[in-house]
Every structure is written in structure tokens, then in C-alpha cells.
Amino acid sequence: MFEKLNWKPVGVNCTSAVKMTDESDKSNCTGIHQHTSHHSHEHVALSHNSWNAEDYEKKLKAMNYNGPKLVAEQFDALGIPNDSKIMDLAAGTGLVGSALKDLGYTNIDALDGSVEMLVAAKERQCYQNIIAHFIERDTKLPVDDHSYDHIIMSGALCHIDFENLPQIISICRPGGIICWAIGQSEDLIRMEPKFSDGRFEKYVNSLCDQNLWEFLPGFPKNVENFAMERDGWVYAMKVL
Ligand SMILES: C[S@@+](CC[C@H](N)C(=O)[O-])C[C@H]1O[C@@H](n2cnc3c(N)ncnc32)[C@H](O)[C@@H]1O
């Protein structure tokens, strides 16, 4: 049913990318703030091994993937002000940002490890800042701590190792919400064995035990038709 999607490696063609408007970042021909470290696989993710945006959206259509719309609706139902500063993490081609924009949100940034995906996201014109950064264990995200009111994700935590959640929490202000849509465990285990034995749920709970966040009442919520006619979950955690 759910398979790990295998994406063709593609190069990043800077000449086809959108021009910067920000004076301070003229060296960046994509209009996307790129953050690289000396870690070799990060360079690979940012330059040669990016996801193929066109292929991605075709495959999602075939899967009837509704995560972006579902998470945006649940997030909006929390009564969050439209001008809140929101980070769409693992934003891909911008489907979550676009769903939020349709709901009236005006201050959204995007971060993803793939420049190719972010170039497509930029075309959706729903983001203020777009950051290319490959999230990895024990590496801080390239934004200030507590600098976002809220964080939103869909289809992210089966790709980004969920043990990166503490770095993700650290960029959200105390009292902010981290909200994500994710598939059911049986489907996730098929993609990523790390989800077996309830390890993801246990990890989320362990961060509650460390007083990093708490569940908003009523979450996680079962949502219908996440993808492939299968239900999924929307989580909403309040950062402490
Ligand atoms: C399934 S897509 C989800 C995209 C978008 N949120 C959506 O719902 O359409 C997963 C995204 O995660 C990004 N990604 C995977 N691993 C990552 C990492 N370690 N750091 C940053 N982005 C990563 C990929 O580049 C891809 O765009």
C-alpha cells in the first residue's frame, strides 16, 4: 500500500531559478537561502540528490495525498491568528504553505533539504523566506531559537529522522504549536522500520516527560483519507 518513494537524483540548475530580491543575499542565484555545512551528505542533498518536484507531485496525485490540506485545516481550527510567524518544515513543493495561504495565513517561511523542491515551492508565492537546509542529528537549524510562533509539517517525519524533534522544538517560541500530519503506524513501518514497536509515539511522549512540549487536548486526531484512501493522524503539541 504505502511504499518508500524513490526519487531520481537531479542536479540544481541555478540559471532556471528565481532571482533574489534581497540585497543581502545576491550571491544566491536561487532566491533560496542555502545553508551547507562540511557534512558531505548535506551537500549531496542540497545539490545533487534533490527530490524531483514534478515527479513528486505526480506521485502524490496518484496516491490521493491529502496531508497538507488536513494539517492546515486542523491548524486553522485552533484559532491561530493569520499573521503568526509560521515555519513549514520539510515544505517540499509548498503544498502546506499553499493550503495555509488559502486559509488567510500571510507570514509563512519554508525549510527543506532539497533546492529542487524549494524552487517549485517558491513559485507558489506563499512564503516570505525559503531556506534550504538538510536537517540532521545534533545540528542546529539555521534560524534563531524561539523565532517562530508555530511550526507545521506534513509527510515530514517519515523522512526527517524523528529524533531531530528537539532541534525543531527549539526554534518555536514557548506556547507555540507544532502541528503535523502523518500516516498510520502500519503504513509508516512499511516505509521506515524505525516506526516499529511504537517507537515514534514513545519518542513523542519522552519529549513530554522532558517538559519540552505537551499534547493539545484532543490530539492526536484521526483524520480520514490521509493518503491512498487510508486514514492518518494530525498531532498538535504545545511547546513549553
Ligand atoms: C514527502 S515530502 C513532503 C513535502 C510537503 N511537506 C508535502 O506535504 O507535500 C518530504 C520532504 O522532506 C524533505 N526532506 C527529507 N529529509 C529531509 C531532511 N533531513 N531535512 C530537510 N528536509 C528533508 C524532502 O526534500 C521532501 O521535500
PDB file of C-alpha atoms and ligand atoms in Angstrom:
ATOM      1  CA  MET A   1       0.000   0.000   0.000  1.00  0.00           C
ATOM      2  CA  PHE A   2       2.471   2.663   1.177  1.00  0.00           C
ATOM      3  CA  GLU A   3       5.892   2.379  -0.377  1.00  0.00           C
ATOM      4  CA  LYS A   4       9.031   4.342   0.239  1.00  0.00           C
ATOM      5  CA  LEU A   5       9.018   6.763  -2.670  1.00  0.00           C
ATOM      6  CA  ASN A   6      12.283   6.546  -4.545  1.00  0.00           C
ATOM      7  CA  TRP A   7      13.201   9.815  -6.122  1.00  0.00           C
ATOM      8  CA  LYS A   8      15.553  10.226  -9.051  1.00  0.00           C
ATOM      9  CA  PRO A   9      18.645  12.268  -8.198  1.00  0.00           C
ATOM     10  CA  VAL A  10      18.583  15.561 -10.062  1.00  0.00           C
ATOM     11  CA  GLY A  11      21.009  18.458 -10.255  1.00  0.00           C
ATOM     12  CA  VAL A  12      20.064  22.001  -9.334  1.00  0.00           C
ATOM     13  CA  ASN A  13      20.065  24.325 -12.293  1.00  0.00           C
ATOM     14  CA  CYS A  14      20.649  27.788 -10.892  1.00  0.00           C
ATOM     15  CA  THR A  15      20.006  29.520 -14.195  1.00  0.00           C
ATOM     16  CA  SER A  16      16.386  28.353 -14.207  1.00  0.00           C
ATOM     17  CA  ALA A  17      15.803  29.507 -10.669  1.00  0.00           C
ATOM     18  CA  VAL A  18      14.061  32.587  -9.385  1.00  0.00           C
ATOM     19  CA  LYS A  19      16.116  35.729  -8.771  1.00  0.00           C
ATOM     20  CA  MET A  20      16.754  37.143  -5.315  1.00  0.00           C
ATOM     21  CA  THR A  21      15.117  40.377  -4.324  1.00  0.00           C
ATOM     22  CA  ASP A  22      17.001  40.620  -1.025  1.00  0.00           C
ATOM     23  CA  GLU A  23      20.193  42.734  -1.432  1.00  0.00           C
ATOM     24  CA  SER A  24      21.971  40.822   1.326  1.00  0.00           C
ATOM     25  CA  ASP A  25      21.732  37.503  -0.471  1.00  0.00           C
ATOM     26  CA  LYS A  26      22.700  38.349  -4.041  1.00  0.00           C
ATOM     27  CA  SER A  27      25.231  35.548  -4.244  1.00  0.00           C
ATOM     28  CA  ASN A  28      22.414  33.056  -4.103  1.00  0.00           C
ATOM     29  CA  CYS A  29      21.003  32.587  -7.575  1.00  0.00           C
ATOM     30  CA  THR A  30      18.001  30.544  -6.489  1.00  0.00           C
ATOM     31  CA  GLY A  31      16.345  33.138  -4.279  1.00  0.00           C
ATOM     32  CA  ILE A  32      16.608  30.489  -1.613  1.00  0.00           C
ATOM     33  CA  HIS A  33      18.840  30.841   1.425  1.00  0.00           C
ATOM     34  CA  GLN A  34      21.143  27.841   1.238  1.00  0.00           C
ATOM     35  CA  HIS A  35      22.822  26.507   4.327  1.00  0.00           C
ATOM     36  CA  THR A  36      25.536  23.955   3.888  1.00  0.00           C
ATOM     37  CA  SER A  37      27.972  22.526   6.376  1.00  0.00           C
ATOM     38  CA  HIS A  38      31.035  20.392   5.860  1.00  0.00           C
ATOM     39  CA  HIS A  39      28.939  17.257   6.161  1.00  0.00           C
ATOM     40  CA  SER A  40      29.261  15.573   2.783  1.00  0.00           C
ATOM     41  CA  HIS A  41      25.748  14.103   2.654  1.00  0.00           C
ATOM     42  CA  GLU A  42      24.258  17.513   3.346  1.00  0.00           C
ATOM     43  CA  HIS A  43      25.993  18.847   0.246  1.00  0.00           C
ATOM     44  CA  VAL A  44      24.604  15.910  -1.676  1.00  0.00           C
ATOM     45  CA  ALA A  45      21.069  16.701  -0.508  1.00  0.00           C
ATOM     46  CA  LEU A  46      21.389  20.357  -1.366  1.00  0.00           C
ATOM     47  CA  SER A  47      22.969  19.991  -4.756  1.00  0.00           C
ATOM     48  CA  HIS A  48      22.838  16.643  -6.492  1.00  0.00           C
ATOM     49  CA  ASN A  49      20.364  14.390  -4.801  1.00  0.00           C
ATOM     50  CA  SER A  50      17.370  16.654  -4.510  1.00  0.00           C
ATOM     51  CA  TRP A  51      13.872  15.355  -4.924  1.00  0.00           C
ATOM     52  CA  ASN A  52      12.296  15.774  -8.315  1.00  0.00           C
ATOM     53  CA  ALA A  53       9.454  18.237  -7.803  1.00  0.00           C
ATOM     54  CA  GLU A  54       7.449  17.333 -10.905  1.00  0.00           C
ATOM     55  CA  ASP A  55       7.725  13.614 -10.249  1.00  0.00           C
ATOM     56  CA  TYR A  56       6.785  14.214  -6.603  1.00  0.00           C
ATOM     57  CA  GLU A  57       3.531  15.995  -7.363  1.00  0.00           C
ATOM     58  CA  LYS A  58       2.564  13.390  -9.990  1.00  0.00           C
ATOM     59  CA  LYS A  59       3.115  10.582  -7.472  1.00  0.00           C
ATOM     60  CA  LEU A  60       1.182  12.421  -4.775  1.00  0.00           C
ATOM     61  CA  LYS A  61      -1.782  12.904  -7.061  1.00  0.00           C
ATOM     62  CA  ALA A  62      -1.773   9.190  -7.802  1.00  0.00           C
ATOM     63  CA  MET A  63      -1.662   8.480  -4.050  1.00  0.00           C
ATOM     64  CA  ASN A  64      -4.530  10.891  -3.348  1.00  0.00           C
ATOM     65  CA  TYR A  65      -2.333  12.513  -0.669  1.00  0.00           C
ATOM     66  CA  ASN A  66      -4.325  14.982   1.441  1.00  0.00           C
ATOM     67  CA  GLY A  67      -1.870  15.609   4.307  1.00  0.00           C
ATOM     68  CA  PRO A  68      -1.239  19.305   3.502  1.00  0.00           C
ATOM     69  CA  LYS A  69      -4.941  20.193   3.402  1.00  0.00           C
ATOM     70  CA  LEU A  70      -5.736  18.117   6.513  1.00  0.00           C
ATOM     71  CA  VAL A  71      -2.961  19.595   8.642  1.00  0.00           C
ATOM     72  CA  ALA A  72      -3.739  23.151   7.509  1.00  0.00           C
ATOM     73  CA  GLU A  73      -7.425  22.697   8.398  1.00  0.00           C
ATOM     74  CA  GLN A  74      -6.664  21.286  11.866  1.00  0.00           C
ATOM     75  CA  PHE A  75      -4.093  24.031  12.478  1.00  0.00           C
ATOM     76  CA  ASP A  76      -6.578  26.721  11.438  1.00  0.00           C
ATOM     77  CA  ALA A  77      -9.280  25.225  13.671  1.00  0.00           C
ATOM     78  CA  LEU A  78      -7.034  26.051  16.654  1.00  0.00           C
ATOM     79  CA  GLY A  79      -7.874  29.742  16.131  1.00  0.00           C
ATOM     80  CA  ILE A  80      -4.302  30.771  15.342  1.00  0.00           C
ATOM     81  CA  PRO A  81      -4.001  34.425  14.167  1.00  0.00           C
ATOM     82  CA  ASN A  82      -3.418  34.749  10.429  1.00  0.00           C
ATOM     83  CA  ASP A  83      -0.301  36.898  10.838  1.00  0.00           C
ATOM     84  CA  SER A  84       1.513  34.397  13.100  1.00  0.00           C
ATOM     85  CA  LYS A  85       5.074  33.587  12.035  1.00  0.00           C
ATOM     86  CA  ILE A  86       4.883  30.000  10.841  1.00  0.00           C
ATOM     87  CA  MET A  87       7.606  27.608   9.683  1.00  0.00           C
ATOM     88  CA  ASP A  88       6.543  24.954   7.151  1.00  0.00           C
ATOM     89  CA  LEU A  89       9.217  22.339   7.791  1.00  0.00           C
ATOM     90  CA  ALA A  90      10.153  19.874   5.028  1.00  0.00           C
ATOM     91  CA  ALA A  91       7.982  22.120   2.907  1.00  0.00           C
ATOM     92  CA  GLY A  92       8.732  20.280  -0.348  1.00  0.00           C
ATOM     93  CA  THR A  93       6.931  21.917  -3.253  1.00  0.00           C
ATOM     94  CA  GLY A  94       4.885  24.142  -0.931  1.00  0.00           C
ATOM     95  CA  LEU A  95       1.595  22.269  -0.651  1.00  0.00           C
ATOM     96  CA  VAL A  96       1.191  23.032   3.074  1.00  0.00           C
ATOM     97  CA  GLY A  97       2.136  26.705   2.641  1.00  0.00           C
ATOM     98  CA  SER A  98      -0.309  26.983  -0.216  1.00  0.00           C
ATOM     99  CA  ALA A  99      -3.132  25.436   1.860  1.00  0.00           C
ATOM    100  CA  LEU A 100      -2.327  27.875   4.700  1.00  0.00           C
ATOM    101  CA  LYS A 101      -2.272  30.809   2.291  1.00  0.00           C
ATOM    102  CA  ASP A 102      -5.739  29.789   1.059  1.00  0.00           C
ATOM    103  CA  LEU A 103      -6.897  29.944   4.690  1.00  0.00           C
ATOM    104  CA  GLY A 104      -5.569  33.513   5.039  1.00  0.00           C
ATOM    105  CA  TYR A 105      -2.108  32.995   6.594  1.00  0.00           C
ATOM    106  CA  THR A 106       0.378  35.634   5.483  1.00  0.00           C
ATOM    107  CA  ASN A 107       3.664  35.067   7.313  1.00  0.00           C
ATOM    108  CA  ILE A 108       4.993  31.626   6.430  1.00  0.00           C
ATOM    109  CA  ASP A 109       8.594  30.508   5.878  1.00  0.00           C
ATOM    110  CA  ALA A 110       9.665  27.229   4.281  1.00  0.00           C
ATOM    111  CA  LEU A 111      12.620  24.958   5.021  1.00  0.00           C
ATOM    112  CA  ASP A 112      13.574  21.826   3.104  1.00  0.00           C
ATOM    113  CA  GLY A 113      16.693  19.830   2.266  1.00  0.00           C
ATOM    114  CA  SER A 114      16.021  19.934  -1.464  1.00  0.00           C
ATOM    115  CA  VAL A 115      16.626  23.061  -3.520  1.00  0.00           C
ATOM    116  CA  GLU A 116      14.762  21.484  -6.446  1.00  0.00           C
ATOM    117  CA  MET A 117      11.611  21.128  -4.335  1.00  0.00           C
ATOM    118  CA  LEU A 118      12.012  24.639  -2.924  1.00  0.00           C
ATOM    119  CA  VAL A 119      12.278  26.205  -6.371  1.00  0.00           C
ATOM    120  CA  ALA A 120       8.816  24.751  -7.066  1.00  0.00           C
ATOM    121  CA  ALA A 121       7.637  25.962  -3.620  1.00  0.00           C
ATOM    122  CA  LYS A 122       8.770  29.496  -4.405  1.00  0.00           C
ATOM    123  CA  GLU A 123       6.549  29.536  -7.472  1.00  0.00           C
ATOM    124  CA  ARG A 124       3.501  29.091  -5.210  1.00  0.00           C
ATOM    125  CA  GLN A 125       4.208  32.557  -3.740  1.00  0.00           C
ATOM    126  CA  CYS A 126       3.082  31.648  -0.266  1.00  0.00           C
ATOM    127  CA  TYR A 127       6.393  32.029   1.624  1.00  0.00           C
ATOM    128  CA  GLN A 128       8.253  35.045   2.997  1.00  0.00           C
ATOM    129  CA  ASN A 129      11.616  33.250   3.387  1.00  0.00           C
ATOM    130  CA  ILE A 130      12.750  29.980   1.878  1.00  0.00           C
ATOM    131  CA  ILE A 131      15.617  28.104   3.487  1.00  0.00           C
ATOM    132  CA  ALA A 132      17.461  25.131   2.024  1.00  0.00           C
ATOM    133  CA  HIS A 133      18.854  23.093   4.874  1.00  0.00           C
ATOM    134  CA  PHE A 134      19.194  19.366   5.432  1.00  0.00           C
ATOM    135  CA  ILE A 135      18.121  18.556   8.983  1.00  0.00           C
ATOM    136  CA  GLU A 136      20.356  16.062  10.715  1.00  0.00           C
ATOM    137  CA  ARG A 137      21.012  14.813  14.190  1.00  0.00           C
ATOM    138  CA  ASP A 138      22.745  17.158  16.646  1.00  0.00           C
ATOM    139  CA  THR A 139      22.894  20.036  14.168  1.00  0.00           C
ATOM    140  CA  LYS A 140      21.054  23.243  14.950  1.00  0.00           C
ATOM    141  CA  LEU A 141      18.614  24.551  12.376  1.00  0.00           C
ATOM    142  CA  PRO A 142      19.874  27.762  10.703  1.00  0.00           C
ATOM    143  CA  VAL A 143      17.304  30.000  12.398  1.00  0.00           C
ATOM    144  CA  ASP A 144      17.264  31.590  15.847  1.00  0.00           C
ATOM    145  CA  ASP A 145      15.841  29.731  18.801  1.00  0.00           C
ATOM    146  CA  HIS A 146      12.188  30.586  19.587  1.00  0.00           C
ATOM    147  CA  SER A 147      11.926  32.599  16.373  1.00  0.00           C
ATOM    148  CA  TYR A 148       8.684  31.008  15.106  1.00  0.00           C
ATOM    149  CA  ASP A 149       5.223  31.267  16.637  1.00  0.00           C
ATOM    150  CA  HIS A 150       4.235  27.889  15.213  1.00  0.00           C
ATOM    151  CA  ILE A 151       5.618  25.025  13.130  1.00  0.00           C
ATOM    152  CA  ILE A 152       3.669  22.901  10.681  1.00  0.00           C
ATOM    153  CA  MET A 153       4.639  19.731   8.811  1.00  0.00           C
ATOM    154  CA  SER A 154       3.087  17.118   6.584  1.00  0.00           C
ATOM    155  CA  GLY A 155       4.734  13.978   5.275  1.00  0.00           C
ATOM    156  CA  ALA A 156       7.892  15.145   7.032  1.00  0.00           C
ATOM    157  CA  LEU A 157       8.681  12.914   9.987  1.00  0.00           C
ATOM    158  CA  CYS A 158       8.897   9.731   7.949  1.00  0.00           C
ATOM    159  CA  HIS A 159      11.772  11.378   6.045  1.00  0.00           C
ATOM    160  CA  ILE A 160      13.454  13.606   8.614  1.00  0.00           C
ATOM    161  CA  ASP A 161      14.603  11.353  11.446  1.00  0.00           C
ATOM    162  CA  PHE A 162      12.072  11.999  14.232  1.00  0.00           C
ATOM    163  CA  GLU A 163      14.902  12.115  16.731  1.00  0.00           C
ATOM    164  CA  ASN A 164      15.540  15.600  15.322  1.00  0.00           C
ATOM    165  CA  LEU A 165      12.385  16.841  17.040  1.00  0.00           C
ATOM    166  CA  PRO A 166      14.307  18.600  19.871  1.00  0.00           C
ATOM    167  CA  GLN A 167      16.082  20.862  17.313  1.00  0.00           C
ATOM    168  CA  ILE A 168      12.717  21.538  15.717  1.00  0.00           C
ATOM    169  CA  ILE A 169      11.117  22.375  19.079  1.00  0.00           C
ATOM    170  CA  SER A 170      13.944  24.794  19.876  1.00  0.00           C
ATOM    171  CA  ILE A 171      13.031  27.153  17.005  1.00  0.00           C
ATOM    172  CA  CYS A 172       9.425  27.519  18.243  1.00  0.00           C
ATOM    173  CA  ARG A 173       8.551  30.018  20.960  1.00  0.00           C
ATOM    174  CA  PRO A 174       7.209  28.689  24.271  1.00  0.00           C
ATOM    175  CA  GLY A 175       3.425  28.491  23.985  1.00  0.00           C
ATOM    176  CA  GLY A 176       3.679  27.941  20.211  1.00  0.00           C
ATOM    177  CA  ILE A 177       2.107  24.961  18.459  1.00  0.00           C
ATOM    178  CA  ILE A 178       3.897  22.258  16.485  1.00  0.00           C
ATOM    179  CA  CYS A 179       1.337  20.567  14.281  1.00  0.00           C
ATOM    180  CA  TRP A 180       1.904  17.768  11.795  1.00  0.00           C
ATOM    181  CA  ALA A 181       0.071  15.221   9.687  1.00  0.00           C
ATOM    182  CA  ILE A 182       1.441  11.701   9.481  1.00  0.00           C
ATOM    183  CA  GLY A 183       0.266   8.290   8.253  1.00  0.00           C
ATOM    184  CA  GLN A 184      -0.803   5.362  10.427  1.00  0.00           C
ATOM    185  CA  SER A 185       1.937   3.315  12.092  1.00  0.00           C
ATOM    186  CA  GLU A 186       1.311   0.202   9.944  1.00  0.00           C
ATOM    187  CA  ASP A 187       1.900   2.283   6.823  1.00  0.00           C
ATOM    188  CA  LEU A 188       4.886   4.136   8.268  1.00  0.00           C
ATOM    189  CA  ILE A 189       6.606   0.908   9.373  1.00  0.00           C
ATOM    190  CA  ARG A 190       6.476  -0.306   5.783  1.00  0.00           C
ATOM    191  CA  MET A 191       8.370   2.816   4.703  1.00  0.00           C
ATOM    192  CA  GLU A 192      10.676   3.113   7.670  1.00  0.00           C
ATOM    193  CA  PRO A 193      11.289   0.263  10.141  1.00  0.00           C
ATOM    194  CA  LYS A 194      12.245   2.819  12.785  1.00  0.00           C
ATOM    195  CA  PHE A 195       8.500   3.337  13.368  1.00  0.00           C
ATOM    196  CA  SER A 196       8.027  -0.239  14.606  1.00  0.00           C
ATOM    197  CA  ASP A 197       7.163  -1.101  18.226  1.00  0.00           C
ATOM    198  CA  GLY A 198       5.500   2.290  18.747  1.00  0.00           C
ATOM    199  CA  ARG A 199       8.931   3.944  18.778  1.00  0.00           C
ATOM    200  CA  PHE A 200       7.668   7.182  17.278  1.00  0.00           C
ATOM    201  CA  GLU A 201       4.794   7.522  19.763  1.00  0.00           C
ATOM    202  CA  LYS A 202       7.170   6.643  22.623  1.00  0.00           C
ATOM    203  CA  TYR A 203       9.635   9.270  21.435  1.00  0.00           C
ATOM    204  CA  VAL A 204       6.937  11.973  21.258  1.00  0.00           C
ATOM    205  CA  ASN A 205       5.896  11.024  24.807  1.00  0.00           C
ATOM    206  CA  SER A 206       9.505  11.062  26.027  1.00  0.00           C
ATOM    207  CA  LEU A 207       9.697  14.723  24.973  1.00  0.00           C
ATOM    208  CA  CYS A 208       6.593  15.351  27.129  1.00  0.00           C
ATOM    209  CA  ASP A 209       8.445  13.690  30.032  1.00  0.00           C
ATOM    210  CA  GLN A 210      11.349  16.086  29.381  1.00  0.00           C
ATOM    211  CA  ASN A 211       8.876  19.013  29.601  1.00  0.00           C
ATOM    212  CA  LEU A 212       9.698  20.134  26.068  1.00  0.00           C
ATOM    213  CA  TRP A 213       6.059  20.052  24.973  1.00  0.00           C
ATOM    214  CA  GLU A 214       2.582  18.747  25.820  1.00  0.00           C
ATOM    215  CA  PHE A 215      -0.317  17.398  23.767  1.00  0.00           C
ATOM    216  CA  LEU A 216      -3.072  19.879  22.988  1.00  0.00           C
ATOM    217  CA  PRO A 217      -6.342  18.359  24.273  1.00  0.00           C
ATOM    218  CA  GLY A 218      -7.988  16.087  21.700  1.00  0.00           C
ATOM    219  CA  PHE A 219      -4.745  15.320  19.828  1.00  0.00           C
ATOM    220  CA  PRO A 220      -3.527  13.291  18.065  1.00  0.00           C
ATOM    221  CA  LYS A 221      -6.673  13.339  15.951  1.00  0.00           C
ATOM    222  CA  ASN A 222      -7.574  10.644  13.498  1.00  0.00           C
ATOM    223  CA  VAL A 223      -8.099  12.176  10.051  1.00  0.00           C
ATOM    224  CA  GLU A 224      -9.795  10.449   7.162  1.00  0.00           C
ATOM    225  CA  ASN A 225      -8.205   9.964   3.785  1.00  0.00           C
ATOM    226  CA  PHE A 226      -4.632  10.988   4.571  1.00  0.00           C
ATOM    227  CA  ALA A 227      -3.324   9.111   1.531  1.00  0.00           C
ATOM    228  CA  MET A 228      -4.181   6.026  -0.543  1.00  0.00           C
ATOM    229  CA  GLU A 229      -7.685   6.095   0.986  1.00  0.00           C
ATOM    230  CA  ARG A 230      -6.081   5.353   4.365  1.00  0.00           C
ATOM    231  CA  ASP A 231      -6.606   7.465   7.479  1.00  0.00           C
ATOM    232  CA  GLY A 232      -3.791   9.323   9.183  1.00  0.00           C
ATOM    233  CA  TRP A 233      -3.144  11.399  12.272  1.00  0.00           C
ATOM    234  CA  VAL A 234      -2.789  15.075  12.990  1.00  0.00           C
ATOM    235  CA  TYR A 235      -0.734  15.922  16.068  1.00  0.00           C
ATOM    236  CA  ALA A 236      -0.747  19.305  17.800  1.00  0.00           C
ATOM    237  CA  MET A 237       1.807  19.860  20.566  1.00  0.00           C
ATOM    238  CA  LYS A 238       2.203  22.978  22.682  1.00  0.00           C
ATOM    239  CA  VAL A 239       5.831  23.965  23.266  1.00  0.00           C
ATOM    240  CA  LEU A 240       6.657  24.520  26.948  1.00  0.00           C
TER     241      LEU A 240
HETATM  242  C1  LIG B   1       7.040  13.728   1.423  1.00  0.00           C
HETATM  243  S1  LIG B   1       7.826  15.269   1.149  1.00  0.00           S
HETATM  244  C2  LIG B   1       6.667  16.371   1.990  1.00  0.00           C
HETATM  245  C3  LIG B   1       6.638  17.718   1.384  1.00  0.00           C
HETATM  246  C4  LIG B   1       5.475  18.611   1.835  1.00  0.00           C
HETATM  247  N1  LIG B   1       5.512  18.854   3.252  1.00  0.00           N
HETATM  248  C5  LIG B   1       4.163  17.996   1.420  1.00  0.00           C
HETATM  249  O1  LIG B   1       3.388  17.592   2.289  1.00  0.00           O
HETATM  250  O2  LIG B   1       3.913  17.932   0.208  1.00  0.00           O
HETATM  251  C6  LIG B   1       9.210  15.223   2.230  1.00  0.00           C
HETATM  252  C7  LIG B   1      10.144  16.412   2.093  1.00  0.00           C
HETATM  253  O3  LIG B   1      11.120  16.292   3.122  1.00  0.00           O
HETATM  254  C8  LIG B   1      12.358  16.776   2.634  1.00  0.00           C
HETATM  255  N2  LIG B   1      13.393  16.188   3.485  1.00  0.00           N
HETATM  256  C9  LIG B   1      13.685  14.871   3.634  1.00  0.00           C
HETATM  257  N3  LIG B   1      14.649  14.716   4.546  1.00  0.00           N
HETATM  258  C10 LIG B   1      14.969  15.965   4.978  1.00  0.00           C
HETATM  259  C11 LIG B   1      15.895  16.458   5.932  1.00  0.00           C
HETATM  260  N4  LIG B   1      16.653  15.636   6.652  1.00  0.00           N
HETATM  261  N5  LIG B   1      15.980  17.796   6.115  1.00  0.00           N
HETATM  262  C12 LIG B   1      15.179  18.636   5.415  1.00  0.00           C
HETATM  263  N6  LIG B   1      14.275  18.218   4.518  1.00  0.00           N
HETATM  264  C13 LIG B   1      14.170  16.902   4.296  1.00  0.00           C
HETATM  265  C14 LIG B   1      12.407  16.329   1.195  1.00  0.00           C
HETATM  266  O4  LIG B   1      13.305  17.128   0.454  1.00  0.00           O
HETATM  267  C15 LIG B   1      10.936  16.494   0.802  1.00  0.00           C
HETATM  268  O5  LIG B   1      10.711  17.745   0.198  1.00  0.00           O
END
